Amino acid sequence: MQGTEYGDEALKQAMATELRERLIEAQQEGRPLRVYCGYDPRKADLHLGHTVTMRKLRQFQDLGHEVTFLIGNFTSLIGDPSDKDKLRPRLTPEEIEENARTYAEQAFRILDPAKTRIRYNAEWLSKLSLADMIPLAANFTLQQFLTRENFRLRWERGDPIYLHETFYAIMQGYDAYMLQADVQVGGTDQLFNIVTAARKIMAFLGAKPNIAIIMGILPGTDGVVKMSKSLGNHIPINTTAEDMYGKVMSIPDFVMPTYAKLVTRWLPDEVAAFEKALADGTLHPRDAKMKLAFEITANFYGEEAAQRAQEAFVRLFQKHDLPEDVPEFHAEAGQSVLEIMVKAHLINSKSEGRRLIEQKGVRLDGQVLTDPNAPLPHPGILQVGKRQFLRVIF
RNA sequence: GGGCGGUUACCCAAGUGGCCAAAGGGGACUGACUGUAAAUCAGUUGGCGUCACGCCUUCGGAGGUUCGAAUCCUUCACCGCCCA
């Protein structure tokens, strides 16, 4: 149950007990547990936050259970209650398919492809009729939805709550039923969908309710707010080992334990030891973070790449040396610093470049440049900000 | 259907005729410092230029009033609250 977050001890105990019972039951029936988690492929690029549930699925896989990676190609057409005010462009089936493919591709950096079933919920949801929906919907009251924090807060704030958003939970419950799931994994934002909706619908349709594994939410690089691309605090999966390593190094010290729990392969004992060593000072926070960054990077890019990323990090930020590979740029003699930066896409606008120069953020071979319009005095290594380098040659 | 209120930069949010490229917070970026791209402190955060000065574009869309509009008027779109 490492990294789980039920927000209620009784619920956690109930789920733990039920999981134990279900394990015994499955064993007697000579079958593995059926575990699933659903993902809506609205965006193609995943970040670390998305991998928390995948890691939990992977653990189940490693223990020999049957894992289904459910792609919500139907639910994603309708929309997720969490972002409400943006009009979502309707994705074409081709776009959804493309997103789903890259989604699965990235997910397989964590999941074992050979042991993962991929299903699409349009397979059954698109066939439900209104007549089918009525008895399903009759399991719920508006009051139940309104007690859900997510909706309640919006209700109190006077934010819109659309009618179709209530379908979402019902559809997710139906997914669980169709997959005959023993266990459903999800983030804390899925608590209602999994515990209230899915269990109710499964029971109503005569199946055994699924057991909820509710994972904590991974904070972003700011350490506080949920990781999300639109907030700019995310660590993308499709990047480089160096970038991932560096981004992990930029998280605040206090969230290290959370990261250790949610996005490493470490066992509970190891995490506890890590936490303890940090708390009593036997592990230096910097070394702890390097260990964390190494583990996370190795997980996605392999040990070797993680090693290289770590070396690059030490060279660049601890010893202030140059990175190994510096891109080259052919400048014409007489080109100004600003022009070179724009041409090499180091900056987005000339104003941005001027600001950087004013802030002493641009260096040539270690010398701070002060005049944006002056021609580059000589070829050399141009450093823009902390981490952008360019070998300028004439 | 009626009445009232709202729509501001990456996000949240102030601004009700000129001192508004637009307060504050978050995020992001830069510098100093260091234990690191952490923490802390300071700064920057629409674009362009002949760059301590000027020009252009932006406050939901389109028109209008005015010497001058994010601010006033008309209209359209969307949202909320109350009434039906």
PDB file of C-alpha atoms in Angstrom, chain A residues 55-343:
ATOM      1  CA  ARG A  55       4.214   2.116 -11.183  1.00  0.00           C
ATOM      2  CA  LYS A  56       1.548   0.610  -8.973  1.00  0.00           C
ATOM      3  CA  LEU A  57       0.293  -1.429 -11.921  1.00  0.00           C
ATOM      4  CA  ARG A  58       3.819  -2.567 -12.561  1.00  0.00           C
ATOM      5  CA  GLN A  59       4.089  -3.819  -8.993  1.00  0.00           C
ATOM      6  CA  PHE A  60       0.986  -5.905  -9.525  1.00  0.00           C
ATOM      7  CA  GLN A  61       2.483  -7.218 -12.761  1.00  0.00           C
ATOM      8  CA  ASP A  62       5.667  -8.199 -11.019  1.00  0.00           C
ATOM      9  CA  LEU A  63       3.598 -10.134  -8.524  1.00  0.00           C
ATOM     10  CA  GLY A  64       1.996 -12.052 -11.345  1.00  0.00           C
ATOM     11  CA  HIS A  65      -1.343 -10.304 -11.609  1.00  0.00           C
ATOM     12  CA  GLU A  66      -3.196  -9.427 -14.759  1.00  0.00           C
ATOM     13  CA  VAL A  67      -2.966  -5.775 -15.695  1.00  0.00           C
ATOM     14  CA  THR A  68      -5.195  -3.884 -18.089  1.00  0.00           C
ATOM     15  CA  PHE A  69      -4.183  -0.507 -19.420  1.00  0.00           C
ATOM     16  CA  LEU A  70      -7.528   0.988 -20.267  1.00  0.00           C
ATOM     17  CA  ILE A  71      -7.538   3.767 -22.797  1.00  0.00           C
ATOM     18  CA  GLY A  72     -10.507   6.052 -22.290  1.00  0.00           C
ATOM     19  CA  ASN A  73     -11.109   6.825 -25.917  1.00  0.00           C
ATOM     20  CA  PHE A  74     -14.809   7.207 -25.209  1.00  0.00           C
ATOM     21  CA  THR A  75     -14.662   9.006 -21.876  1.00  0.00           C
ATOM     22  CA  SER A  76     -12.113  11.420 -23.302  1.00  0.00           C
ATOM     23  CA  LEU A  77     -14.633  12.506 -25.906  1.00  0.00           C
ATOM     24  CA  ILE A  78     -16.886  13.686 -23.147  1.00  0.00           C
ATOM     25  CA  GLY A  79     -14.440  15.352 -20.856  1.00  0.00           C
ATOM     26  CA  ASP A  80     -13.075  15.152 -17.407  1.00  0.00           C
ATOM     27  CA  PRO A  81     -14.814  17.053 -14.597  1.00  0.00           C
ATOM     28  CA  SER A  82     -11.486  18.433 -13.393  1.00  0.00           C
ATOM     29  CA  ASP A  83     -10.982  20.972 -16.167  1.00  0.00           C
ATOM     30  CA  LYS A  84     -14.280  22.489 -16.847  1.00  0.00           C
ATOM     31  CA  ASP A  85     -14.099  25.907 -18.363  1.00  0.00           C
ATOM     32  CA  LYS A  86     -12.039  25.119 -21.403  1.00  0.00           C
ATOM     33  CA  LEU A  87     -13.864  24.161 -24.486  1.00  0.00           C
ATOM     34  CA  ARG A  88     -12.146  20.988 -25.500  1.00  0.00           C
ATOM     35  CA  PRO A  89     -11.730  20.552 -29.206  1.00  0.00           C
ATOM     36  CA  ARG A  90     -13.372  17.352 -30.198  1.00  0.00           C
ATOM     37  CA  LEU A  91     -10.679  14.905 -31.076  1.00  0.00           C
ATOM     38  CA  THR A  92     -11.070  12.834 -34.168  1.00  0.00           C
ATOM     39  CA  PRO A  93     -10.841   9.073 -33.804  1.00  0.00           C
ATOM     40  CA  GLU A  94      -7.494   9.290 -35.610  1.00  0.00           C
ATOM     41  CA  GLU A  95      -6.127  11.795 -33.105  1.00  0.00           C
ATOM     42  CA  ILE A  96      -7.303   9.686 -30.221  1.00  0.00           C
ATOM     43  CA  GLU A  97      -5.725   6.640 -31.748  1.00  0.00           C
ATOM     44  CA  GLU A  98      -2.467   8.479 -32.303  1.00  0.00           C
ATOM     45  CA  ASN A  99      -2.443   9.844 -28.768  1.00  0.00           C
ATOM     46  CA  ALA A 100      -3.305   6.452 -27.387  1.00  0.00           C
ATOM     47  CA  ARG A 101      -0.449   4.857 -29.287  1.00  0.00           C
ATOM     48  CA  THR A 102       2.178   7.318 -28.026  1.00  0.00           C
ATOM     49  CA  TYR A 103       0.596   7.138 -24.604  1.00  0.00           C
ATOM     50  CA  ALA A 104       1.000   3.393 -24.462  1.00  0.00           C
ATOM     51  CA  GLU A 105       4.509   3.703 -25.851  1.00  0.00           C
ATOM     52  CA  GLN A 106       5.508   5.975 -22.997  1.00  0.00           C
ATOM     53  CA  ALA A 107       3.676   3.826 -20.478  1.00  0.00           C
ATOM     54  CA  PHE A 108       5.743   0.840 -21.554  1.00  0.00           C
ATOM     55  CA  ARG A 109       8.789   2.494 -20.126  1.00  0.00           C
ATOM     56  CA  ILE A 110       7.270   1.395 -16.849  1.00  0.00           C
ATOM     57  CA  LEU A 111       4.872  -1.402 -17.645  1.00  0.00           C
ATOM     58  CA  ASP A 112       5.918  -4.750 -18.994  1.00  0.00           C
ATOM     59  CA  PRO A 113       4.501  -4.784 -22.528  1.00  0.00           C
ATOM     60  CA  ALA A 114       4.330  -8.548 -22.624  1.00  0.00           C
ATOM     61  CA  LYS A 115       2.103  -8.632 -19.570  1.00  0.00           C
ATOM     62  CA  THR A 116      -0.136  -5.682 -20.325  1.00  0.00           C
ATOM     63  CA  ARG A 117      -3.537  -5.841 -21.935  1.00  0.00           C
ATOM     64  CA  ILE A 118      -4.668  -2.736 -23.706  1.00  0.00           C
ATOM     65  CA  ARG A 119      -8.370  -2.125 -23.965  1.00  0.00           C
ATOM     66  CA  TYR A 120     -10.441   0.798 -25.222  1.00  0.00           C
ATOM     67  CA  ASN A 121     -13.614   1.764 -23.401  1.00  0.00           C
ATOM     68  CA  ALA A 122     -15.428   2.887 -26.540  1.00  0.00           C
ATOM     69  CA  GLU A 123     -15.766  -0.830 -27.181  1.00  0.00           C
ATOM     70  CA  TRP A 124     -18.617  -1.027 -24.679  1.00  0.00           C
ATOM     71  CA  LEU A 125     -19.483   2.558 -23.767  1.00  0.00           C
ATOM     72  CA  SER A 126     -20.378   3.564 -27.313  1.00  0.00           C
ATOM     73  CA  LYS A 127     -23.003   0.835 -27.314  1.00  0.00           C
ATOM     74  CA  LEU A 128     -24.839   1.911 -24.185  1.00  0.00           C
ATOM     75  CA  SER A 129     -28.254   3.319 -24.916  1.00  0.00           C
ATOM     76  CA  LEU A 130     -30.233   5.805 -22.927  1.00  0.00           C
ATOM     77  CA  ALA A 131     -32.353   2.879 -21.802  1.00  0.00           C
ATOM     78  CA  ASP A 132     -29.212   1.274 -20.397  1.00  0.00           C
ATOM     79  CA  MET A 133     -28.186   4.480 -18.706  1.00  0.00           C
ATOM     80  CA  ILE A 134     -31.398   5.012 -16.762  1.00  0.00           C
ATOM     81  CA  PRO A 135     -31.037   2.110 -14.346  1.00  0.00           C
ATOM     82  CA  LEU A 136     -27.335   2.833 -13.956  1.00  0.00           C
ATOM     83  CA  ALA A 137     -27.959   6.489 -13.220  1.00  0.00           C
ATOM     84  CA  ALA A 138     -30.741   5.578 -10.804  1.00  0.00           C
ATOM     85  CA  ASN A 139     -28.062   4.314  -8.443  1.00  0.00           C
ATOM     86  CA  PHE A 140     -26.985   7.841  -7.683  1.00  0.00           C
ATOM     87  CA  THR A 141     -28.449  10.945  -6.196  1.00  0.00           C
ATOM     88  CA  LEU A 142     -27.465  14.490  -6.894  1.00  0.00           C
ATOM     89  CA  GLN A 143     -26.690  14.823  -3.214  1.00  0.00           C
ATOM     90  CA  GLN A 144     -24.016  12.165  -3.547  1.00  0.00           C
ATOM     91  CA  PHE A 145     -22.348  14.143  -6.265  1.00  0.00           C
ATOM     92  CA  LEU A 146     -22.632  17.317  -4.275  1.00  0.00           C
ATOM     93  CA  THR A 147     -20.942  15.819  -1.255  1.00  0.00           C
ATOM     94  CA  ARG A 148     -17.999  15.013  -3.453  1.00  0.00           C
ATOM     95  CA  GLU A 149     -15.400  17.661  -2.641  1.00  0.00           C
ATOM     96  CA  ASN A 150     -14.600  18.319  -6.245  1.00  0.00           C
ATOM     97  CA  PHE A 151     -18.178  19.260  -7.064  1.00  0.00           C
ATOM     98  CA  ARG A 152     -18.992  20.759  -3.702  1.00  0.00           C
ATOM     99  CA  LEU A 153     -16.231  23.333  -3.921  1.00  0.00           C
ATOM    100  CA  ARG A 154     -17.327  24.313  -7.375  1.00  0.00           C
ATOM    101  CA  TRP A 155     -20.913  24.522  -6.203  1.00  0.00           C
ATOM    102  CA  GLU A 156     -19.922  26.780  -3.330  1.00  0.00           C
ATOM    103  CA  ARG A 157     -17.729  28.943  -5.495  1.00  0.00           C
ATOM    104  CA  GLY A 158     -20.519  29.232  -8.021  1.00  0.00           C
ATOM    105  CA  ASP A 159     -18.479  27.565 -10.743  1.00  0.00           C
ATOM    106  CA  PRO A 160     -20.397  25.666 -13.379  1.00  0.00           C
ATOM    107  CA  ILE A 161     -21.040  21.976 -12.953  1.00  0.00           C
ATOM    108  CA  TYR A 162     -22.245  20.450 -16.162  1.00  0.00           C
ATOM    109  CA  LEU A 163     -24.776  17.711 -16.220  1.00  0.00           C
ATOM    110  CA  HIS A 164     -22.690  15.446 -18.393  1.00  0.00           C
ATOM    111  CA  GLU A 165     -19.923  15.516 -15.841  1.00  0.00           C
ATOM    112  CA  THR A 166     -22.016  13.251 -13.698  1.00  0.00           C
ATOM    113  CA  PHE A 167     -21.973  10.665 -16.503  1.00  0.00           C
ATOM    114  CA  TYR A 168     -18.269  10.395 -16.170  1.00  0.00           C
ATOM    115  CA  ALA A 169     -18.359   8.508 -12.901  1.00  0.00           C
ATOM    116  CA  ILE A 170     -21.079   6.220 -14.182  1.00  0.00           C
ATOM    117  CA  MET A 171     -19.114   5.399 -17.291  1.00  0.00           C
ATOM    118  CA  GLN A 172     -16.024   4.693 -15.280  1.00  0.00           C
ATOM    119  CA  GLY A 173     -18.034   2.390 -13.068  1.00  0.00           C
ATOM    120  CA  TYR A 174     -19.269   0.575 -16.131  1.00  0.00           C
ATOM    121  CA  ASP A 175     -15.683   0.155 -17.320  1.00  0.00           C
ATOM    122  CA  ALA A 176     -14.826  -1.580 -14.072  1.00  0.00           C
ATOM    123  CA  TYR A 177     -17.829  -3.841 -14.495  1.00  0.00           C
ATOM    124  CA  MET A 178     -16.981  -4.751 -18.094  1.00  0.00           C
ATOM    125  CA  LEU A 179     -13.405  -5.547 -17.125  1.00  0.00           C
ATOM    126  CA  GLN A 180     -14.626  -7.574 -14.138  1.00  0.00           C
ATOM    127  CA  ALA A 181     -11.958  -5.744 -12.193  1.00  0.00           C
ATOM    128  CA  ASP A 182     -10.772  -6.937  -8.825  1.00  0.00           C
ATOM    129  CA  VAL A 183      -8.665  -3.886  -8.296  1.00  0.00           C
ATOM    130  CA  GLN A 184      -8.789  -0.412  -9.750  1.00  0.00           C
ATOM    131  CA  VAL A 185      -5.883   1.984  -9.373  1.00  0.00           C
ATOM    132  CA  GLY A 186      -6.298   5.742  -9.501  1.00  0.00           C
ATOM    133  CA  GLY A 187      -5.233   9.073  -8.020  1.00  0.00           C
ATOM    134  CA  THR A 188      -7.005  10.715  -5.104  1.00  0.00           C
ATOM    135  CA  ASP A 189      -9.101  12.642  -7.598  1.00  0.00           C
ATOM    136  CA  GLN A 190     -10.545   9.282  -8.609  1.00  0.00           C
ATOM    137  CA  LEU A 191     -11.687   8.324  -5.132  1.00  0.00           C
ATOM    138  CA  PHE A 192     -15.314   9.045  -5.856  1.00  0.00           C
ATOM    139  CA  ASN A 193     -15.284   7.400  -9.265  1.00  0.00           C
ATOM    140  CA  ILE A 194     -13.661   4.258  -7.954  1.00  0.00           C
ATOM    141  CA  VAL A 195     -15.104   3.863  -4.497  1.00  0.00           C
ATOM    142  CA  THR A 196     -18.559   5.340  -4.792  1.00  0.00           C
ATOM    143  CA  ALA A 197     -19.419   4.966  -8.453  1.00  0.00           C
ATOM    144  CA  ALA A 198     -17.636   1.853  -9.616  1.00  0.00           C
ATOM    145  CA  ARG A 199     -18.350  -0.218  -6.539  1.00  0.00           C
ATOM    146  CA  LYS A 200     -22.008   0.715  -6.629  1.00  0.00           C
ATOM    147  CA  ILE A 201     -22.450  -0.030 -10.280  1.00  0.00           C
ATOM    148  CA  MET A 202     -20.598  -3.309 -10.065  1.00  0.00           C
ATOM    149  CA  ALA A 203     -22.703  -4.438  -7.153  1.00  0.00           C
ATOM    150  CA  PHE A 204     -25.862  -3.324  -8.937  1.00  0.00           C
ATOM    151  CA  LEU A 205     -24.929  -5.347 -12.011  1.00  0.00           C
ATOM    152  CA  GLY A 206     -24.197  -8.361  -9.886  1.00  0.00           C
ATOM    153  CA  ALA A 207     -20.408  -8.258  -9.865  1.00  0.00           C
ATOM    154  CA  LYS A 208     -18.052  -8.096  -6.935  1.00  0.00           C
ATOM    155  CA  PRO A 209     -17.124  -4.478  -6.279  1.00  0.00           C
ATOM    156  CA  ASN A 210     -13.568  -3.600  -7.182  1.00  0.00           C
ATOM    157  CA  ILE A 211     -11.015  -2.702  -4.562  1.00  0.00           C
ATOM    158  CA  ALA A 212      -9.680   0.795  -4.755  1.00  0.00           C
ATOM    159  CA  ILE A 213      -5.980   1.526  -4.706  1.00  0.00           C
ATOM    160  CA  ILE A 214      -5.855   5.281  -4.362  1.00  0.00           C
ATOM    161  CA  MET A 215      -2.483   6.829  -5.062  1.00  0.00           C
ATOM    162  CA  GLY A 216      -1.200  10.097  -3.679  1.00  0.00           C
ATOM    163  CA  ILE A 217      -0.803  12.988  -6.071  1.00  0.00           C
ATOM    164  CA  LEU A 218       2.718  13.834  -7.149  1.00  0.00           C
ATOM    165  CA  PRO A 219       3.591  17.494  -6.590  1.00  0.00           C
ATOM    166  CA  GLY A 220       5.418  19.298  -9.379  1.00  0.00           C
ATOM    167  CA  THR A 221       8.898  20.770  -9.315  1.00  0.00           C
ATOM    168  CA  ASP A 222       7.622  23.539  -7.034  1.00  0.00           C
ATOM    169  CA  GLY A 223       6.962  20.840  -4.450  1.00  0.00           C
ATOM    170  CA  VAL A 224       3.469  21.964  -3.620  1.00  0.00           C
ATOM    171  CA  VAL A 225       0.999  21.986  -6.465  1.00  0.00           C
ATOM    172  CA  LYS A 226      -0.020  18.905  -8.408  1.00  0.00           C
ATOM    173  CA  MET A 227       2.310  18.267 -11.305  1.00  0.00           C
ATOM    174  CA  SER A 228       0.789  19.552 -14.493  1.00  0.00           C
ATOM    175  CA  LYS A 229       2.073  20.683 -17.817  1.00  0.00           C
ATOM    176  CA  SER A 230      -0.096  23.755 -17.917  1.00  0.00           C
ATOM    177  CA  LEU A 231       1.332  24.911 -14.611  1.00  0.00           C
ATOM    178  CA  GLY A 232       4.824  24.488 -15.973  1.00  0.00           C
ATOM    179  CA  ASN A 233       5.977  22.424 -13.016  1.00  0.00           C
ATOM    180  CA  HIS A 234       6.116  19.087 -14.776  1.00  0.00           C
ATOM    181  CA  ILE A 235       8.874  16.644 -15.581  1.00  0.00           C
ATOM    182  CA  PRO A 236       8.125  15.166 -18.993  1.00  0.00           C
ATOM    183  CA  ILE A 237       8.804  11.518 -19.783  1.00  0.00           C
ATOM    184  CA  ASN A 238       9.774  12.133 -23.377  1.00  0.00           C
ATOM    185  CA  THR A 239      12.855  14.221 -22.756  1.00  0.00           C
ATOM    186  CA  THR A 240      16.521  13.454 -22.205  1.00  0.00           C
ATOM    187  CA  ALA A 241      18.162  11.720 -19.272  1.00  0.00           C
ATOM    188  CA  GLU A 242      20.079  14.933 -18.536  1.00  0.00           C
ATOM    189  CA  ASP A 243      16.934  17.009 -18.461  1.00  0.00           C
ATOM    190  CA  MET A 244      15.063  14.571 -16.291  1.00  0.00           C
ATOM    191  CA  TYR A 245      17.942  14.271 -13.862  1.00  0.00           C
ATOM    192  CA  GLY A 246      18.291  18.024 -13.625  1.00  0.00           C
ATOM    193  CA  LYS A 247      14.590  18.594 -13.180  1.00  0.00           C
ATOM    194  CA  VAL A 248      14.437  16.121 -10.326  1.00  0.00           C
ATOM    195  CA  MET A 249      17.396  17.941  -8.768  1.00  0.00           C
ATOM    196  CA  SER A 250      15.332  21.101  -8.810  1.00  0.00           C
ATOM    197  CA  ILE A 251      12.584  19.844  -6.530  1.00  0.00           C
ATOM    198  CA  PRO A 252      12.590  21.314  -3.029  1.00  0.00           C
ATOM    199  CA  ASP A 253      14.180  19.187  -0.320  1.00  0.00           C
ATOM    200  CA  PHE A 254      10.983  18.639   1.584  1.00  0.00           C
ATOM    201  CA  VAL A 255       9.227  16.688  -1.165  1.00  0.00           C
ATOM    202  CA  MET A 256      11.968  14.127  -1.572  1.00  0.00           C
ATOM    203  CA  PRO A 257      10.148  11.541   0.559  1.00  0.00           C
ATOM    204  CA  THR A 258       7.003  11.951  -1.531  1.00  0.00           C
ATOM    205  CA  TYR A 259       8.947  11.373  -4.717  1.00  0.00           C
ATOM    206  CA  ALA A 260      10.667   8.384  -3.162  1.00  0.00           C
ATOM    207  CA  LYS A 261       7.296   6.846  -2.349  1.00  0.00           C
ATOM    208  CA  LEU A 262       5.528   7.611  -5.580  1.00  0.00           C
ATOM    209  CA  VAL A 263       8.000   7.436  -8.436  1.00  0.00           C
ATOM    210  CA  THR A 264      10.827   5.096  -7.528  1.00  0.00           C
ATOM    211  CA  ARG A 265      11.153   1.329  -7.609  1.00  0.00           C
ATOM    212  CA  TRP A 266      12.266   1.334  -4.001  1.00  0.00           C
ATOM    213  CA  LEU A 267      10.600  -1.009  -1.579  1.00  0.00           C
ATOM    214  CA  PRO A 268       8.887   0.339   1.529  1.00  0.00           C
ATOM    215  CA  ASP A 269      11.924  -0.554   3.690  1.00  0.00           C
ATOM    216  CA  GLU A 270      14.271   1.329   1.412  1.00  0.00           C
ATOM    217  CA  VAL A 271      12.006   4.347   1.356  1.00  0.00           C
ATOM    218  CA  ALA A 272      11.760   4.285   5.137  1.00  0.00           C
ATOM    219  CA  ALA A 273      15.540   4.064   5.441  1.00  0.00           C
ATOM    220  CA  PHE A 274      15.943   6.935   2.982  1.00  0.00           C
ATOM    221  CA  GLU A 275      13.532   9.058   4.965  1.00  0.00           C
ATOM    222  CA  LYS A 276      15.148   8.228   8.255  1.00  0.00           C
ATOM    223  CA  ALA A 277      18.672   8.977   7.032  1.00  0.00           C
ATOM    224  CA  LEU A 278      17.461  12.324   5.737  1.00  0.00           C
ATOM    225  CA  ALA A 279      15.738  13.146   9.009  1.00  0.00           C
ATOM    226  CA  ASP A 280      18.676  12.291  11.275  1.00  0.00           C
ATOM    227  CA  GLY A 281      21.217  13.925   9.023  1.00  0.00           C
ATOM    228  CA  THR A 282      23.265  10.851   8.105  1.00  0.00           C
ATOM    229  CA  LEU A 283      22.333  11.419   4.471  1.00  0.00           C
ATOM    230  CA  HIS A 284      23.220  14.784   3.011  1.00  0.00           C
ATOM    231  CA  PRO A 285      20.175  16.338   1.312  1.00  0.00           C
ATOM    232  CA  ARG A 286      22.151  16.942  -1.856  1.00  0.00           C
ATOM    233  CA  ASP A 287      23.320  13.340  -1.987  1.00  0.00           C
ATOM    234  CA  ALA A 288      19.811  12.180  -1.239  1.00  0.00           C
ATOM    235  CA  LYS A 289      18.454  14.173  -4.125  1.00  0.00           C
ATOM    236  CA  MET A 290      21.152  12.880  -6.430  1.00  0.00           C
ATOM    237  CA  LYS A 291      20.240   9.356  -5.435  1.00  0.00           C
ATOM    238  CA  LEU A 292      16.608  10.110  -6.149  1.00  0.00           C
ATOM    239  CA  ALA A 293      17.377  11.767  -9.468  1.00  0.00           C
ATOM    240  CA  PHE A 294      19.533   8.832 -10.471  1.00  0.00           C
ATOM    241  CA  GLU A 295      16.870   6.290  -9.609  1.00  0.00           C
ATOM    242  CA  ILE A 296      14.105   8.109 -11.414  1.00  0.00           C
ATOM    243  CA  THR A 297      16.206   8.755 -14.498  1.00  0.00           C
ATOM    244  CA  ALA A 298      17.524   5.186 -14.576  1.00  0.00           C
ATOM    245  CA  ASN A 299      13.985   3.971 -14.464  1.00  0.00           C
ATOM    246  CA  PHE A 300      13.157   5.634 -17.746  1.00  0.00           C
ATOM    247  CA  TYR A 301      16.478   5.785 -19.545  1.00  0.00           C
ATOM    248  CA  GLY A 302      18.511   2.981 -18.023  1.00  0.00           C
ATOM    249  CA  GLU A 303      21.437   2.959 -15.608  1.00  0.00           C
ATOM    250  CA  GLU A 304      24.015   3.998 -18.160  1.00  0.00           C
ATOM    251  CA  ALA A 305      22.181   7.064 -19.347  1.00  0.00           C
ATOM    252  CA  ALA A 306      21.422   8.011 -15.759  1.00  0.00           C
ATOM    253  CA  GLN A 307      25.106   7.724 -14.942  1.00  0.00           C
ATOM    254  CA  ARG A 308      25.986  10.018 -17.830  1.00  0.00           C
ATOM    255  CA  ALA A 309      23.293  12.462 -16.778  1.00  0.00           C
ATOM    256  CA  GLN A 310      24.642  12.504 -13.269  1.00  0.00           C
ATOM    257  CA  GLU A 311      28.176  13.123 -14.460  1.00  0.00           C
ATOM    258  CA  ALA A 312      26.984  15.915 -16.698  1.00  0.00           C
ATOM    259  CA  PHE A 313      25.132  17.448 -13.792  1.00  0.00           C
ATOM    260  CA  VAL A 314      28.152  17.334 -11.512  1.00  0.00           C
ATOM    261  CA  ARG A 315      30.362  18.776 -14.223  1.00  0.00           C
ATOM    262  CA  LEU A 316      27.960  21.544 -15.105  1.00  0.00           C
ATOM    263  CA  PHE A 317      26.493  22.623 -11.799  1.00  0.00           C
ATOM    264  CA  GLN A 318      28.896  21.521  -9.155  1.00  0.00           C
ATOM    265  CA  LYS A 319      32.161  22.146 -10.984  1.00  0.00           C
ATOM    266  CA  HIS A 320      30.760  24.732 -13.388  1.00  0.00           C
ATOM    267  CA  ASP A 321      32.415  23.086 -16.361  1.00  0.00           C
ATOM    268  CA  LEU A 322      30.993  22.809 -19.814  1.00  0.00           C
ATOM    269  CA  PRO A 323      28.571  20.110 -20.793  1.00  0.00           C
ATOM    270  CA  GLU A 324      29.905  17.320 -22.968  1.00  0.00           C
ATOM    271  CA  ASP A 325      28.014  18.091 -26.134  1.00  0.00           C
ATOM    272  CA  VAL A 326      27.733  21.721 -27.012  1.00  0.00           C
ATOM    273  CA  PRO A 327      25.865  22.426 -30.226  1.00  0.00           C
ATOM    274  CA  GLU A 328      27.820  24.372 -32.817  1.00  0.00           C
ATOM    275  CA  PHE A 329      26.660  27.479 -34.553  1.00  0.00           C
ATOM    276  CA  HIS A 330      28.180  29.148 -37.575  1.00  0.00           C
ATOM    277  CA  ALA A 331      27.997  32.868 -37.109  1.00  0.00           C
ATOM    278  CA  GLU A 332      28.910  35.452 -39.654  1.00  0.00           C
ATOM    279  CA  ALA A 333      31.582  37.872 -38.565  1.00  0.00           C
ATOM    280  CA  GLY A 334      29.977  41.061 -37.359  1.00  0.00           C
ATOM    281  CA  GLN A 335      26.723  39.476 -36.268  1.00  0.00           C
ATOM    282  CA  SER A 336      25.547  40.912 -32.981  1.00  0.00           C
ATOM    283  CA  VAL A 337      25.185  38.853 -29.857  1.00  0.00           C
ATOM    284  CA  LEU A 338      21.452  39.340 -30.019  1.00  0.00           C
ATOM    285  CA  GLU A 339      21.179  38.165 -33.611  1.00  0.00           C
ATOM    286  CA  ILE A 340      23.162  35.055 -32.884  1.00  0.00           C
ATOM    287  CA  MET A 341      20.969  34.176 -29.918  1.00  0.00           C
ATOM    288  CA  VAL A 342      17.820  34.650 -31.958  1.00  0.00           C
ATOM    289  CA  LYS A 343      19.142  32.663 -34.940  1.00  0.00           C
TER     290      LYS A 343
END
